[in-house]
Structure formats: C-alpha cells, structure tokens
PDB file of C-alpha atoms and ligand atoms in Angstrom:
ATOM      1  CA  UNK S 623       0.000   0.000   0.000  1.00 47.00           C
ATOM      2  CA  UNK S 624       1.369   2.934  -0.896  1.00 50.00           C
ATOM      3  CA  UNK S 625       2.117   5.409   2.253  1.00 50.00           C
ATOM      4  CA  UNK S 626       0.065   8.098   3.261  1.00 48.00           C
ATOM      5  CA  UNK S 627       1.619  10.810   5.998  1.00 63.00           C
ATOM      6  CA  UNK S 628      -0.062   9.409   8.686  1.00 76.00           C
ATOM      7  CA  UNK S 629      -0.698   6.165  10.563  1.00 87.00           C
ATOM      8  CA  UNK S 630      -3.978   4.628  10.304  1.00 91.00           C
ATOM      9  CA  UNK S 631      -4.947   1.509  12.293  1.00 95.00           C
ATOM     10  CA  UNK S 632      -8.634   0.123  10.932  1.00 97.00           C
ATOM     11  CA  UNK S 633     -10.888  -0.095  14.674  1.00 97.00           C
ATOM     12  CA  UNK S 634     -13.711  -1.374  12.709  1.00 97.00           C
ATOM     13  CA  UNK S 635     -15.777  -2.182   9.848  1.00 97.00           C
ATOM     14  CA  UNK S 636     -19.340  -2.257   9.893  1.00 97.00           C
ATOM     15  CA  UNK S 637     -22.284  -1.272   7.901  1.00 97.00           C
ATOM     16  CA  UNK S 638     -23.444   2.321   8.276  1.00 93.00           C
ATOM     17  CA  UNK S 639     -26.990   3.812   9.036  1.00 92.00           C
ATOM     18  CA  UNK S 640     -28.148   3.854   5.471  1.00 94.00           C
ATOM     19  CA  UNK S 641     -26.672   0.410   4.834  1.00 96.00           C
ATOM     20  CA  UNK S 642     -23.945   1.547   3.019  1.00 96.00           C
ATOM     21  CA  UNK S 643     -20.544  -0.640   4.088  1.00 96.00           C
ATOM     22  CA  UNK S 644     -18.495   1.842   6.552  1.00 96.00           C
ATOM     23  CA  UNK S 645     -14.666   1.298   8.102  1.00 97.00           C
ATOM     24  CA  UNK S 646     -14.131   3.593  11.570  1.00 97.00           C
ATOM     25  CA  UNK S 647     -10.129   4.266  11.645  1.00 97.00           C
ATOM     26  CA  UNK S 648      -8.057   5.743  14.018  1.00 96.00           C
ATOM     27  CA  UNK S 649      -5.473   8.449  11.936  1.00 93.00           C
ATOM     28  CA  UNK S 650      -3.117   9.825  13.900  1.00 89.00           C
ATOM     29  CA  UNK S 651      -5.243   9.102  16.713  1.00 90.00           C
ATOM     30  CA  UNK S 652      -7.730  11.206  15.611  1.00 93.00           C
ATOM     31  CA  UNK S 653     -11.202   9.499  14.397  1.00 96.00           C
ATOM     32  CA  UNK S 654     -11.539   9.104  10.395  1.00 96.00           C
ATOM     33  CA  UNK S 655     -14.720   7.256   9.280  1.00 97.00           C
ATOM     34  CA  UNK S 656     -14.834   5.966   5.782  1.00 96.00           C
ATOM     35  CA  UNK S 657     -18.444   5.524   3.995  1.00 96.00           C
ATOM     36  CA  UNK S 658     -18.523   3.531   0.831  1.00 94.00           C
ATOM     37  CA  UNK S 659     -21.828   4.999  -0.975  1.00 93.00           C
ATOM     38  CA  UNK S 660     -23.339   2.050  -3.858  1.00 90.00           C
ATOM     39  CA  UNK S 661     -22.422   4.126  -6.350  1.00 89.00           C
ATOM     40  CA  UNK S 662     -18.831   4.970  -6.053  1.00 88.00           C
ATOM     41  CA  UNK S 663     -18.550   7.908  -4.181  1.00 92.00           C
ATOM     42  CA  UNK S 664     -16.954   7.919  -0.920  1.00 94.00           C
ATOM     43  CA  UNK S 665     -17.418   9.753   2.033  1.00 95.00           C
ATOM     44  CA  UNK S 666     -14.952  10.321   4.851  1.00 96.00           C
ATOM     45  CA  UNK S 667     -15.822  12.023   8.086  1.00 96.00           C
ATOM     46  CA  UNK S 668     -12.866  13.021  10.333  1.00 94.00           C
ATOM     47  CA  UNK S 669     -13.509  13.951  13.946  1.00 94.00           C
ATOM     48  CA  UNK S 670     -10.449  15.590  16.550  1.00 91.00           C
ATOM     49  CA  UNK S 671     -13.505  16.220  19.280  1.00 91.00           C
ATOM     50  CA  UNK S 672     -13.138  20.088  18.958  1.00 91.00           C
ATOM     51  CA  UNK S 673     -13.138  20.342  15.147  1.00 90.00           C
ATOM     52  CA  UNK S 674     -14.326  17.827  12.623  1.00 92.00           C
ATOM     53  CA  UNK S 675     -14.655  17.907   9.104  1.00 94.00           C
ATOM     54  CA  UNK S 676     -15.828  15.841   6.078  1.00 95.00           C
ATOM     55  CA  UNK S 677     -15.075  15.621   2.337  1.00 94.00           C
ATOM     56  CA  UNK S 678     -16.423  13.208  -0.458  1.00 94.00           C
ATOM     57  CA  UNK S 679     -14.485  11.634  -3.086  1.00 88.00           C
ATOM     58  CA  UNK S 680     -15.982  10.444  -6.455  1.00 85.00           C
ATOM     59  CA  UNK S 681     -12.816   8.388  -7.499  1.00 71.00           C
ATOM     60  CA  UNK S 682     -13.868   5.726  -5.457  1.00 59.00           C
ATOM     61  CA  UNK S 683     -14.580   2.817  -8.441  1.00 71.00           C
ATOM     62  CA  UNK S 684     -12.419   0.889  -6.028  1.00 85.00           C
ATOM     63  CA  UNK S 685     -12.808   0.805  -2.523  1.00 88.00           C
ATOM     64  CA  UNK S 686      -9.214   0.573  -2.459  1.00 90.00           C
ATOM     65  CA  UNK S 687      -8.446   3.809  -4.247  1.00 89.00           C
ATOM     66  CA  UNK S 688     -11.284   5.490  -2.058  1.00 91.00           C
ATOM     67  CA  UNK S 689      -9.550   4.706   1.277  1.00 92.00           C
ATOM     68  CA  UNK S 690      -6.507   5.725  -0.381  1.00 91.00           C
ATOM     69  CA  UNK S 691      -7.585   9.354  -1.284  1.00 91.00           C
ATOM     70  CA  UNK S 692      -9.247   9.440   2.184  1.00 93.00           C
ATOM     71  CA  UNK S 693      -6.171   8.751   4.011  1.00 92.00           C
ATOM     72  CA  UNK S 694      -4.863  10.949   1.697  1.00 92.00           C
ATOM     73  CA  UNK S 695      -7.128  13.915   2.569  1.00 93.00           C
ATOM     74  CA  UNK S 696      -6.727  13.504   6.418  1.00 93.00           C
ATOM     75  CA  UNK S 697      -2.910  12.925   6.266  1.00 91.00           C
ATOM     76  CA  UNK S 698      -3.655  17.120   4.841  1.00 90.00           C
ATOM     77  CA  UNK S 699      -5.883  17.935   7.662  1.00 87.00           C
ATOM     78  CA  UNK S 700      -3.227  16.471  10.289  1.00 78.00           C
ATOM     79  CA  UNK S 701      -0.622  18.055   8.212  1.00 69.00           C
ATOM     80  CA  UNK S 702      -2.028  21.345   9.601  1.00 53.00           C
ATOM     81  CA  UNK S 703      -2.445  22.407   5.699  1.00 46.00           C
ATOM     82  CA  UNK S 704      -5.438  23.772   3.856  1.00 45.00           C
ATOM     83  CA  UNK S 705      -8.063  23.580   6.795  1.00 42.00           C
TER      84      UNK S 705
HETATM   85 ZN1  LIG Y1452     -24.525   5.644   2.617  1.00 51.39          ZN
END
C-alpha cells in the first residue's frame, strides 16, 4: 500500500446507518470514518472532538483507491495544511 503521511490503524468495519458498508479508523489518533456509498462515491468524516470535518471523493470505483484518497485527505488535515 502505498504510504500516506499518517498512521492509520482500521478499529472497525461495519455497515453504516443507510446500509452503506463503513470502516471507523483511528489516523493519527484522531477518528476518520470511511463511507462507501453504492455508487462509487466515498465519504470520509474526520472527527479531533473540537473540530471535525468531512469531504467526499468520487474516485472511489475501487474501494481501495477510495480509502486511499481518504487517508490521503486527512494525512492534509493532520498536516495542519489547507483547513
Ligand atoms: Zn450511505
């Protein structure tokens, strides 16, 4: 896998409110959710406690490239850049 900044470490997968297949990581400590939506897109939710944030991808044909550009998009947030 190619490396992103940070460190994620996958603290579950599960399937999400609207049925939609969801993977809860821990980036940098901080909480990153991953949603996989049926028709591609994916949406990532990232969580510190005091500031959150959330961002949708629509390059997610694999799930695979979708986690990538979501742990590419919090690796920016932790990066302090572009908030
Ligand atoms: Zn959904």
């Amino acid at each position: 896998m190619p490396r992103a900044a940070g460190r994620a470490e996958l603290v579950e997968s599960r399937i999400g409110e609207c049925g939609c297949p969801e993977e809860h990581y821990l980036f940098d400590g901080i909480d990153l959710i991953i949603h996989f939506e049926p028709n591609g897109d994916v949406d990532a939710f990232w969580d510190t406690g005091d500031d959150c944030a959330d961002w949708t991808t629509h390059e997610g044909q694999s799930r695979f490239n979708g986690r990538l550009a979501a742990f590419a998009w919090a690796a920016s947030l932790t990066g302090g850049a572009e908030r």
